[in-house]
C-alpha positions as YAML, in Angstrom:
chain: A
units: angstrom
residues:
- id: 1
  name: VAL
  ca: [190.25, 107.28, 344.60]
- id: 2
  name: ALA
  ca: [192.99, 108.92, 343.23]
- id: 3
  name: ALA
  ca: [193.06, 109.23, 339.51]
- id: 4
  name: PHE
  ca: [197.06, 110.42, 337.84]
- id: 5
  name: THR
  ca: [198.72, 109.91, 334.90]
- id: 6
  name: SER
  ca: [201.23, 107.20, 334.75]
- id: 7
  name: TYR
  ca: [204.29, 107.20, 332.42]
- id: 8
  name: ARG
  ca: [205.49, 104.24, 330.00]
- id: 9
  name: SER
  ca: [204.51, 101.96, 333.08]
- id: 10
  name: ASP
  ca: [202.39, 99.67, 331.32]
- id: 11
  name: GLY
  ca: [205.05, 97.75, 328.63]
- id: 12
  name: THR
  ca: [202.40, 99.43, 326.30]
- id: 13
  name: GLN
  ca: [203.15, 101.60, 323.05]
- id: 14
  name: ASN
  ca: [201.07, 104.42, 325.45]
- id: 15
  name: TYR
  ca: [203.22, 107.40, 326.13]
- id: 16
  name: GLU
  ca: [201.47, 107.96, 329.03]
- id: 17
  name: ASP
  ca: [198.51, 105.79, 330.42]
- id: 18
  name: VAL
  ca: [195.40, 107.08, 333.23]
- id: 19
  name: HIS
  ca: [196.07, 104.93, 336.48]
- id: 20
  name: ALA
  ca: [193.65, 104.49, 339.51]
- id: 21
  name: THR
  ca: [194.53, 103.67, 342.92]
- id: 22
  name: LEU
  ca: [191.51, 102.97, 345.99]
- id: 23
  name: PHE
  ca: [192.02, 103.77, 349.08]
- id: 24
  name: ASP
  ca: [190.12, 102.62, 352.61]
- id: 25
  name: ALA
  ca: [188.48, 106.32, 354.88]
- id: 26
  name: ASN
  ca: [192.15, 105.79, 356.55]
- id: 27
  name: GLY
  ca: [194.06, 106.34, 353.96]
- id: 28
  name: ASN
  ca: [195.07, 102.44, 353.13]
- id: 29
  name: GLN
  ca: [195.86, 101.50, 349.99]
- id: 30
  name: VAL
  ca: [193.13, 98.80, 348.72]
- id: 31
  name: GLY
  ca: [194.34, 96.70, 346.33]
- id: 32
  name: THR
  ca: [196.34, 97.48, 343.45]
- id: 33
  name: GLU
  ca: [196.96, 100.33, 340.49]
- id: 34
  name: LEU
  ca: [194.41, 99.97, 338.44]
- id: 35
  name: VAL
  ca: [194.84, 100.23, 334.33]
- id: 36
  name: ILE
  ca: [192.02, 102.52, 333.52]
- id: 37
  name: ASN
  ca: [191.66, 102.93, 330.13]
- id: 38
  name: THR
  ca: [191.84, 100.41, 327.44]
- id: 39
  name: THR
  ca: [193.42, 102.62, 323.93]
- id: 40
  name: SER
  ca: [196.98, 101.75, 323.78]
- id: 41
  name: ILE
  ca: [198.61, 104.46, 321.21]
- id: 42
  name: GLY
  ca: [199.19, 107.51, 321.86]
- id: 43
  name: SER
  ca: [199.11, 109.29, 325.05]
- id: 44
  name: GLN
  ca: [195.59, 108.62, 327.76]
- id: 45
  name: TYR
  ca: [196.28, 112.00, 330.78]
- id: 46
  name: GLN
  ca: [194.62, 114.63, 332.72]
- id: 47
  name: PRO
  ca: [192.17, 112.60, 334.11]
- id: 48
  name: ALA
  ca: [189.34, 113.46, 336.27]
- id: 49
  name: VAL
  ca: [187.11, 111.29, 339.02]
- id: 50
  name: SER
  ca: [184.36, 111.93, 340.18]
- id: 51
  name: ALA
  ca: [182.22, 109.36, 342.70]
- id: 52
  name: LEU
  ca: [178.33, 107.37, 342.32]
- id: 53
  name: SER
  ca: [175.71, 106.90, 345.56]
- id: 54
  name: ASP
  ca: [176.47, 102.93, 345.79]
- id: 55
  name: GLY
  ca: [180.81, 103.26, 345.54]
- id: 56
  name: SER
  ca: [181.81, 103.12, 341.83]
- id: 57
  name: PHE
  ca: [183.17, 106.57, 339.88]
- id: 58
  name: VAL
  ca: [183.69, 107.42, 336.66]
- id: 59
  name: ILE
  ca: [186.71, 108.56, 335.16]
- id: 60
  name: VAL
  ca: [187.16, 111.49, 332.07]
- id: 61
  name: TRP
  ca: [190.34, 111.49, 330.38]
- id: 62
  name: ARG
  ca: [192.52, 113.87, 327.26]
- id: 63
  name: ASP
  ca: [193.33, 110.65, 324.64]
- id: 64
  name: ASN
  ca: [195.58, 111.97, 321.53]
- id: 65
  name: SER
  ca: [195.05, 108.53, 320.17]
- id: 66
  name: ALA
  ca: [193.34, 109.52, 316.89]
- id: 67
  name: TYR
  ca: [196.46, 111.42, 316.27]
- id: 68
  name: TYR
  ca: [198.24, 108.00, 314.54]
- id: 69
  name: GLY
  ca: [196.76, 106.73, 311.55]
- id: 70
  name: ASN
  ca: [194.69, 110.53, 310.89]
- id: 71
  name: PRO
  ca: [196.80, 112.35, 309.17]
- id: 72
  name: ASP
  ca: [193.83, 115.58, 308.34]
- id: 73
  name: TYR
  ca: [193.77, 115.91, 312.14]
- id: 74
  name: ASN
  ca: [189.95, 115.93, 311.88]
- id: 75
  name: ARG
  ca: [189.61, 114.81, 315.62]
- id: 76
  name: ALA
  ca: [192.77, 115.56, 317.11]
- id: 77
  name: GLU
  ca: [191.79, 114.58, 320.19]
- id: 78
  name: ASP
  ca: [189.09, 113.15, 322.39]
- id: 79
  name: VAL
  ca: [187.52, 112.96, 325.68]
- id: 80
  name: LYS
  ca: [187.06, 109.05, 326.66]
- id: 81
  name: GLY
  ca: [185.21, 108.16, 330.10]
- id: 82
  name: GLN
  ca: [185.11, 105.34, 331.86]
- id: 83
  name: LEU
  ca: [183.15, 103.74, 334.96]
- id: 84
  name: VAL
  ca: [184.36, 101.78, 337.94]
- id: 85
  name: ALA
  ca: [182.82, 99.89, 339.92]
- id: 86
  name: ALA
  ca: [183.47, 99.94, 343.78]
- id: 87
  name: ASP
  ca: [186.23, 97.35, 343.94]
- id: 88
  name: GLY
  ca: [187.90, 98.44, 341.11]
- id: 89
  name: THR
  ca: [186.71, 96.39, 338.48]
- id: 90
  name: LEU
  ca: [185.86, 98.10, 334.99]
- id: 91
  name: VAL
  ca: [182.41, 98.24, 333.94]
- id: 92
  name: GLY
  ca: [181.52, 97.95, 329.85]
- id: 93
  name: SER
  ca: [184.18, 99.78, 327.92]
- id: 94
  name: GLU
  ca: [185.71, 103.28, 327.92]
- id: 95
  name: PHE
  ca: [183.21, 105.92, 325.67]
- id: 96
  name: VAL
  ca: [183.86, 108.59, 323.88]
- id: 97
  name: VAL
  ca: [182.92, 111.94, 325.37]
- id: 98
  name: GLY
  ca: [181.22, 114.10, 322.78]
- id: 99
  name: THR
  ca: [179.58, 113.59, 319.25]
- id: 100
  name: SER
  ca: [182.03, 116.46, 317.33]
- id: 101
  name: PRO
  ca: [183.39, 115.02, 314.47]
- id: 102
  name: GLN
  ca: [186.07, 117.59, 314.09]
- id: 103
  name: GLY
  ca: [188.79, 119.33, 316.37]
- id: 104
  name: SER
  ca: [189.86, 118.58, 319.51]
- id: 105
  name: GLN
  ca: [188.11, 117.72, 323.16]
- id: 106
  name: TYR
  ca: [189.46, 118.04, 326.04]
- id: 107
  name: GLU
  ca: [190.03, 119.52, 329.70]
- id: 108
  name: ALA
  ca: [187.46, 117.92, 330.72]
- id: 109
  name: ALA
  ca: [185.91, 118.62, 334.43]
- id: 110
  name: ILE
  ca: [183.73, 115.86, 335.70]
- id: 111
  name: THR
  ca: [181.40, 116.63, 339.06]
- id: 112
  name: THR
  ca: [178.21, 114.03, 340.67]
- id: 113
  name: LEU
  ca: [174.70, 115.50, 340.81]
- id: 114
  name: ALA
  ca: [172.69, 115.51, 343.59]
- id: 115
  name: GLY
  ca: [170.20, 113.12, 341.91]
- id: 116
  name: GLY
  ca: [173.25, 111.23, 341.30]
- id: 117
  name: ASP
  ca: [173.60, 111.62, 337.30]
- id: 118
  name: ILE
  ca: [177.19, 113.03, 335.98]
- id: 119
  name: VAL
  ca: [177.85, 115.42, 334.31]
- id: 120
  name: ILE
  ca: [180.87, 116.12, 332.13]
- id: 121
  name: THR
  ca: [182.36, 119.04, 330.81]
- id: 122
  name: TRP
  ca: [184.79, 119.56, 328.39]
- id: 123
  name: THR
  ca: [187.11, 122.91, 326.24]
- id: 124
  name: ASP
  ca: [185.78, 122.23, 322.26]
- id: 125
  name: GLN
  ca: [187.32, 123.03, 319.25]
- id: 126
  name: SER
  ca: [185.22, 122.29, 317.05]
- id: 127
  name: THR
  ca: [182.72, 125.10, 316.59]
- id: 128
  name: ALA
  ca: [179.70, 122.01, 316.40]
- id: 129
  name: TYR
  ca: [178.36, 122.96, 318.81]
- id: 130
  name: GLY
  ca: [177.64, 127.32, 318.27]
- id: 131
  name: ASP
  ca: [180.72, 128.83, 319.80]
- id: 132
  name: TYR
  ca: [182.58, 129.72, 316.29]
- id: 133
  name: ASP
  ca: [186.12, 130.94, 319.22]
- id: 134
  name: SER
  ca: [187.63, 127.47, 318.15]
- id: 135
  name: ALA
  ca: [188.03, 126.95, 322.62]
- id: 136
  name: GLY
  ca: [183.73, 126.52, 323.64]
- id: 137
  name: VAL
  ca: [182.59, 124.86, 326.63]
- id: 138
  name: VAL
  ca: [180.71, 122.03, 326.53]
- id: 139
  name: ALA
  ca: [179.02, 119.45, 328.46]
- id: 140
  name: GLN
  ca: [177.21, 116.44, 328.89]
- id: 141
  name: LEU
  ca: [175.02, 114.62, 331.02]
- id: 142
  name: TYR
  ca: [175.10, 111.27, 331.53]
- id: 143
  name: ALA
  ca: [173.52, 109.29, 334.20]
- id: 144
  name: PHE
  ca: [174.62, 105.57, 335.94]
- id: 145
  name: ASP
  ca: [171.45, 104.98, 337.03]
- id: 146
  name: LYS
  ca: [171.33, 100.75, 338.51]
- id: 147
  name: ASN
  ca: [169.07, 99.77, 337.02]
- id: 148
  name: ASP
  ca: [167.79, 96.01, 337.85]
- id: 149
  name: GLU
  ca: [168.73, 93.73, 334.98]
- id: 150
  name: ASN
  ca: [164.83, 93.41, 334.51]
- id: 151
  name: GLU
  ca: [164.01, 96.57, 334.79]
- id: 152
  name: ILE
  ca: [162.44, 98.13, 332.18]
- id: 153
  name: VAL
  ca: [164.13, 102.02, 331.69]
- id: 154
  name: THR
  ca: [162.73, 105.18, 329.56]
- id: 155
  name: ILE
  ca: [165.94, 107.84, 328.17]
- id: 156
  name: ASP
  ca: [165.16, 111.15, 327.60]
- id: 157
  name: VAL
  ca: [168.05, 111.17, 325.68]
- id: 158
  name: LEU
  ca: [166.86, 114.75, 323.63]
- id: 159
  name: LYS
  ca: [167.44, 116.63, 326.99]
- id: 160
  name: SER
  ca: [170.91, 116.67, 326.45]
- id: 161
  name: ASP
  ca: [171.13, 117.28, 322.96]
- id: 162
  name: THR
  ca: [171.79, 121.27, 321.96]
- id: 163
  name: ASP
  ca: [171.51, 122.70, 318.79]
- id: 164
  name: ILE
  ca: [172.89, 126.58, 317.87]
- id: 165
  name: ASP
  ca: [169.43, 127.58, 316.38]
- id: 166
  name: THR
  ca: [167.57, 129.39, 318.93]
- id: 167
  name: GLY
  ca: [164.01, 127.71, 319.75]
- id: 168
  name: ALA
  ca: [164.90, 124.27, 318.20]
- id: 169
  name: SER
  ca: [163.04, 121.49, 318.20]
- id: 170
  name: PHE
  ca: [164.00, 118.20, 317.97]
- id: 171
  name: SER
  ca: [162.05, 114.21, 317.61]
- id: 172
  name: LEU
  ca: [163.16, 111.05, 317.64]
- id: 173
  name: VAL
  ca: [163.23, 109.58, 314.27]
- id: 174
  name: SER
  ca: [164.99, 105.52, 315.41]
- id: 175
  name: VAL
  ca: [166.95, 103.89, 317.20]
- id: 176
  name: THR
  ca: [169.54, 100.98, 316.39]
- id: 177
  name: GLN
  ca: [168.11, 97.63, 318.58]
- id: 178
  name: PRO
  ca: [171.26, 96.76, 320.80]
- id: 179
  name: ALA
  ca: [172.72, 92.53, 321.27]
- id: 180
  name: LYS
  ca: [170.66, 91.75, 323.96]
- id: 181
  name: GLY
  ca: [167.34, 93.59, 324.78]
- id: 182
  name: ALA
  ca: [165.08, 95.70, 322.84]
- id: 183
  name: VAL
  ca: [164.49, 99.11, 322.60]
- id: 184
  name: SER
  ca: [161.67, 101.63, 321.17]
- id: 185
  name: ILE
  ca: [160.46, 105.06, 321.00]
- id: 186
  name: VAL
  ca: [157.88, 105.84, 323.46]
- id: 187
  name: ASP
  ca: [157.09, 109.73, 323.52]
- id: 188
  name: ASN
  ca: [159.72, 111.33, 321.86]
- id: 189
  name: LYS
  ca: [161.83, 109.02, 324.48]
- id: 190
  name: ILE
  ca: [163.78, 105.85, 324.11]
- id: 191
  name: VAL
  ca: [162.80, 102.44, 326.08]
- id: 192
  name: PHE
  ca: [164.78, 99.49, 326.75]
- id: 193
  name: ASN
  ca: [163.47, 96.41, 327.73]
- id: 194
  name: PRO
  ca: [166.07, 93.91, 328.71]
- id: 195
  name: GLY
  ca: [164.16, 91.14, 328.57]
- id: 196
  name: THR
  ca: [165.34, 87.67, 330.34]
- id: 197
  name: ALA
  ca: [168.60, 87.80, 328.31]
- id: 198
  name: PHE
  ca: [170.71, 90.00, 330.96]
- id: 199
  name: ASP
  ca: [169.32, 87.13, 334.26]
- id: 200
  name: HIS
  ca: [172.65, 85.75, 333.95]
- id: 201
  name: LEU
  ca: [174.41, 88.44, 335.90]
- id: 202
  name: ALA
  ca: [175.10, 87.94, 339.03]
- id: 203
  name: LYS
  ca: [174.14, 90.19, 341.85]
- id: 204
  name: ASN
  ca: [175.62, 93.78, 341.08]
- id: 205
  name: VAL
  ca: [177.35, 92.64, 338.35]
- id: 206
  name: ARG
  ca: [177.44, 95.22, 335.32]
- id: 207
  name: GLU
  ca: [177.26, 95.06, 331.54]
- id: 208
  name: THR
  ca: [176.96, 98.51, 329.39]
- id: 209
  name: VAL
  ca: [174.66, 98.39, 326.46]
- id: 210
  name: THR
  ca: [174.78, 101.17, 323.79]
- id: 211
  name: VAL
  ca: [172.42, 102.28, 321.55]
- id: 212
  name: THR
  ca: [172.93, 104.74, 318.19]
- id: 213
  name: TYR
  ca: [169.71, 107.03, 318.17]
- id: 214
  name: VAL
  ca: [168.92, 109.86, 315.34]
- id: 215
  name: MET
  ca: [167.33, 112.35, 316.12]
- id: 216
  name: GLN
  ca: [165.76, 115.29, 313.90]
- id: 217
  name: ASP
  ca: [165.03, 119.37, 313.79]
- id: 218
  name: GLU
  ca: [162.14, 121.28, 313.03]
- id: 219
  name: HIS
  ca: [163.45, 121.87, 309.44]
- id: 220
  name: GLY
  ca: [164.37, 118.26, 308.82]
- id: 221
  name: ALA
  ca: [168.13, 118.51, 309.53]
- id: 222
  name: THR
  ca: [169.41, 114.62, 311.66]
- id: 223
  name: SER
  ca: [172.25, 114.08, 313.78]
- id: 224
  name: THR
  ca: [173.53, 111.15, 314.83]
- id: 225
  name: ALA
  ca: [174.67, 110.11, 318.79]
- id: 226
  name: THR
  ca: [174.63, 107.22, 321.09]
- id: 227
  name: ALA
  ca: [173.11, 106.27, 324.70]
- id: 228
  name: THR
  ca: [174.84, 104.12, 326.87]
- id: 229
  name: ILE
  ca: [172.60, 101.71, 330.07]
- id: 230
  name: ILE
  ca: [174.32, 99.96, 332.55]
- id: 231
  name: VAL
  ca: [171.74, 97.32, 333.55]
- id: 232
  name: THR
  ca: [173.06, 95.70, 336.74]
- id: 233
  name: GLY
  ca: [172.17, 92.05, 338.20]
- id: 234
  name: THR
  ca: [170.06, 91.01, 340.91]
- id: 235
  name: ASN
  ca: [169.66, 87.10, 342.72]
- id: 236
  name: ASP
  ca: [167.83, 84.91, 340.34]
- id: 237
  name: ALA
  ca: [166.48, 82.09, 343.51]
- id: 238
  name: PRO
  ca: [167.64, 78.64, 342.46]
- id: 239
  name: ILE
  ca: [164.91, 77.20, 339.91]
- id: 240
  name: VAL
  ca: [163.34, 73.87, 341.17]
- id: 241
  name: SER
  ca: [162.56, 71.94, 337.89]
- id: 242
  name: GLY
  ca: [160.64, 69.42, 340.10]
- id: 243
  name: SER
  ca: [160.93, 66.84, 342.35]
- id: 244
  name: VAL
  ca: [163.62, 64.07, 341.58]
- id: 245
  name: THR
  ca: [162.91, 60.64, 341.61]
- id: 246
  name: GLY
  ca: [163.77, 56.84, 342.61]
- id: 247
  name: THR
  ca: [163.26, 53.30, 342.55]
- id: 248
  name: ALA
  ca: [164.28, 51.03, 344.99]
- id: 249
  name: THR
  ca: [163.99, 47.26, 346.35]
- id: 250
  name: GLU
  ca: [163.02, 46.45, 350.02]
- id: 251
  name: ASN
  ca: [166.62, 44.64, 350.99]
- id: 252
  name: GLY
  ca: [168.24, 45.40, 347.83]
- id: 253
  name: ALA
  ca: [170.86, 47.63, 346.19]
- id: 254
  name: ALA
  ca: [171.71, 51.06, 348.46]
- id: 255
  name: SER
  ca: [170.18, 53.95, 345.49]
- id: 256
  name: THR
  ca: [171.19, 57.19, 345.16]
- id: 257
  name: LEU
  ca: [169.30, 60.08, 344.13]
- id: 258
  name: ASP
  ca: [170.99, 63.76, 343.29]
- id: 259
  name: ALA
  ca: [169.85, 65.92, 345.05]
- id: 260
  name: PHE
  ca: [170.94, 68.88, 341.69]
- id: 261
  name: ALA
  ca: [169.65, 67.47, 339.97]
- id: 262
  name: ASN
  ca: [166.64, 69.27, 338.82]
- id: 263
  name: ALA
  ca: [168.11, 72.91, 339.99]
- id: 264
  name: THR
  ca: [169.46, 75.33, 337.99]
- id: 265
  name: ASP
  ca: [170.80, 78.89, 338.79]
- id: 266
  name: LEU
  ca: [169.77, 81.17, 335.99]
- id: 267
  name: ASP
  ca: [173.54, 83.66, 337.46]
- id: 268
  name: ASP
  ca: [176.66, 82.82, 336.45]
- id: 269
  name: GLY
  ca: [179.06, 81.22, 338.57]
- id: 270
  name: ALA
  ca: [176.69, 80.36, 341.94]
- id: 271
  name: ILE
  ca: [177.09, 78.14, 343.96]
- id: 272
  name: GLN
  ca: [174.02, 75.95, 345.02]
- id: 273
  name: THR
  ca: [174.22, 74.27, 348.58]
- id: 274
  name: ALA
  ca: [171.68, 71.72, 350.02]
- id: 275
  name: VAL
  ca: [169.43, 73.09, 353.61]
- id: 276
  name: ILE
  ca: [168.41, 70.10, 354.61]
- id: 277
  name: ASP
  ca: [166.01, 69.74, 358.52]
- id: 278
  name: THR
  ca: [166.06, 66.85, 359.15]
- id: 279
  name: LEU
  ca: [166.15, 62.98, 356.82]
- id: 280
  name: PRO
  ca: [163.92, 60.31, 357.02]
- id: 281
  name: ALA
  ca: [164.24, 56.51, 358.36]
- id: 282
  name: GLY
  ca: [167.55, 55.53, 356.66]
- id: 283
  name: VAL
  ca: [168.61, 58.47, 354.65]
- id: 284
  name: THR
  ca: [172.14, 59.58, 354.94]
- id: 285
  name: TYR
  ca: [173.06, 63.03, 352.83]
- id: 286
  name: ASN
  ca: [176.47, 63.00, 351.19]
- id: 287
  name: ALA
  ca: [177.73, 66.67, 350.89]
- id: 288
  name: SER
  ca: [180.44, 66.23, 349.18]
- id: 289
  name: THR
  ca: [178.48, 65.31, 345.92]
- id: 290
  name: HIS
  ca: [175.05, 66.47, 347.15]
- id: 291
  name: SER
  ca: [173.10, 62.87, 347.40]
- id: 292
  name: PHE
  ca: [171.26, 61.21, 349.02]
- id: 293
  name: SER
  ca: [171.32, 57.41, 350.14]
- id: 294
  name: LEU
  ca: [169.01, 55.08, 351.04]
- id: 295
  name: ASN
  ca: [169.52, 52.33, 353.01]
- id: 296
  name: THR
  ca: [167.25, 49.32, 351.69]
- id: 297
  name: ALA
  ca: [167.63, 46.73, 354.88]
- id: 298
  name: HIS
  ca: [167.05, 49.11, 357.19]
- id: 299
  name: ALA
  ca: [164.26, 48.51, 359.85]
- id: 300
  name: SER
  ca: [161.54, 51.00, 358.79]
- id: 301
  name: LEU
  ca: [160.94, 49.33, 355.88]
- id: 302
  name: GLN
  ca: [160.85, 45.63, 357.04]
- id: 303
  name: ALA
  ca: [157.03, 45.23, 357.22]
- id: 304
  name: LEU
  ca: [157.14, 45.77, 353.87]
- id: 305
  name: ALA
  ca: [154.67, 42.34, 351.62]
- id: 306
  name: ALA
  ca: [156.12, 41.44, 348.82]
- id: 307
  name: GLY
  ca: [155.24, 43.78, 345.89]
- id: 308
  name: GLU
  ca: [153.59, 46.17, 348.46]
- id: 309
  name: THR
  ca: [155.25, 49.74, 347.89]
- id: 310
  name: ALA
  ca: [155.92, 52.69, 350.30]
- id: 311
  name: THR
  ca: [157.50, 55.97, 349.34]
- id: 312
  name: ILE
  ca: [160.20, 58.25, 351.15]
- id: 313
  name: THR
  ca: [160.51, 61.80, 350.80]
- id: 314
  name: VAL
  ca: [163.25, 64.29, 351.55]
- id: 315
  name: SER
  ca: [162.00, 67.69, 351.69]
- id: 316
  name: TYR
  ca: [164.49, 70.31, 351.53]
- id: 317
  name: GLY
  ca: [165.58, 73.44, 350.04]
- id: 318
  name: ILE
  ca: [168.11, 74.76, 347.60]
- id: 319
  name: SER
  ca: [170.37, 77.71, 348.32]
- id: 320
  name: ASP
  ca: [172.55, 79.87, 346.36]
- id: 321
  name: GLY
  ca: [172.91, 81.80, 349.84]
- id: 322
  name: THR
  ca: [170.93, 84.69, 349.10]
- id: 323
  name: ALA
  ca: [168.09, 82.49, 348.26]
- id: 324
  name: THR
  ca: [166.19, 79.26, 349.08]
- id: 325
  name: THR
  ca: [163.72, 77.57, 346.73]
- id: 326
  name: PRO
  ca: [161.88, 73.76, 348.53]
- id: 327
  name: ALA
  ca: [162.87, 70.41, 346.71]
- id: 328
  name: THR
  ca: [162.28, 67.21, 347.05]
- id: 329
  name: ALA
  ca: [163.77, 63.80, 346.63]
- id: 330
  name: SER
  ca: [161.59, 60.67, 346.31]
- id: 331
  name: TRP
  ca: [161.97, 56.92, 346.19]
- id: 332
  name: THR
  ca: [159.12, 54.15, 345.65]
- id: 333
  name: VAL
  ca: [160.42, 51.59, 347.72]
- id: 334
  name: THR
  ca: [158.67, 48.09, 346.56]
- id: 335
  name: GLY
  ca: [158.91, 44.98, 349.05]
- id: 336
  name: THR
  ca: [159.68, 41.77, 348.70]
- id: 337
  name: TYR
  ca: [159.29, 38.20, 350.38]
- id: 338
  name: ASP
  ca: [160.71, 38.16, 353.70]
- id: 339
  name: ALA
  ca: [160.72, 34.17, 355.05]
- id: 340
  name: PRO
  ca: [159.82, 33.14, 358.55]
- id: 341
  name: VAL
  ca: [161.92, 33.89, 361.78]
- id: 342
  name: THR
  ca: [161.39, 31.25, 364.28]
- id: 343
  name: THR
  ca: [162.22, 32.81, 367.48]
- id: 344
  name: GLY
  ca: [162.97, 29.01, 369.74]
- id: 345
  name: ALA
  ca: [160.74, 26.04, 370.91]
- id: 346
  name: SER
  ca: [157.61, 26.91, 372.33]
...
């Protein structure tokens, strides 16, 4: 991936935007040029990029949109970042790197550590991090793990927080609940439990959860920061709630049953198909309407006496292309009176 600054090329109010282009191993461009930033005012420029093990990547850049509508220039420039999936899809929203409310943050660099975490460094003019020459170098550790949609995640947010006082100790005071999932504080760490809120995510589709927490030092001074959790969808097998059933009468109208009537799939955009090995005598399947049809005049049903019943059952599977769940469809067929048939004089 190549990240670069593009000057007024997308028709927005931006003087400059951050763009990126993907390439394959032979240097051939893959897909179209990407616009990375979503902020559409001022300049977004000086990007840097680092890749993750799954092919996704993080781009950071310099953002001066705070100049606009901020006459006191308390926070003139920020460093922003964006996680991008391997196919070029933006994952979640762009985020602000660093938590200082004053001064400028710029000249960002980024690298991926051996364990998969990302380190972002930048120049800080706020003096908020303890360097009073107005040009300190600050670093922030980010974890962009692929947390599965039902995985409980523990985040040690305090390991990346700092205090200008030597030997300071921190504790977590509170954490806000996200719109989806739930968070708690356990052993001075944030524990995120997604529950079933993300079961709708298709395989490898990601959703970003941001929580705000308050930390406190040993003297009672507090600071507010955010933690970002990336939830990655996994494949959920189709769910079959029960057998599809119907009734029919010998020599009556043909009867149809919808193979998918009792089947659902939690994953967004899942496409179901019926997996059928064999069909009982007199039963056919129409893939376009995903329906089974029973020919009630089939020879296999003609031996039924009036009022006698027989059960015709189809065993099949519901597949989403990855997982298959067993299913059944069945008819209860009631026999009717058949007049005697003569075969000739004796």
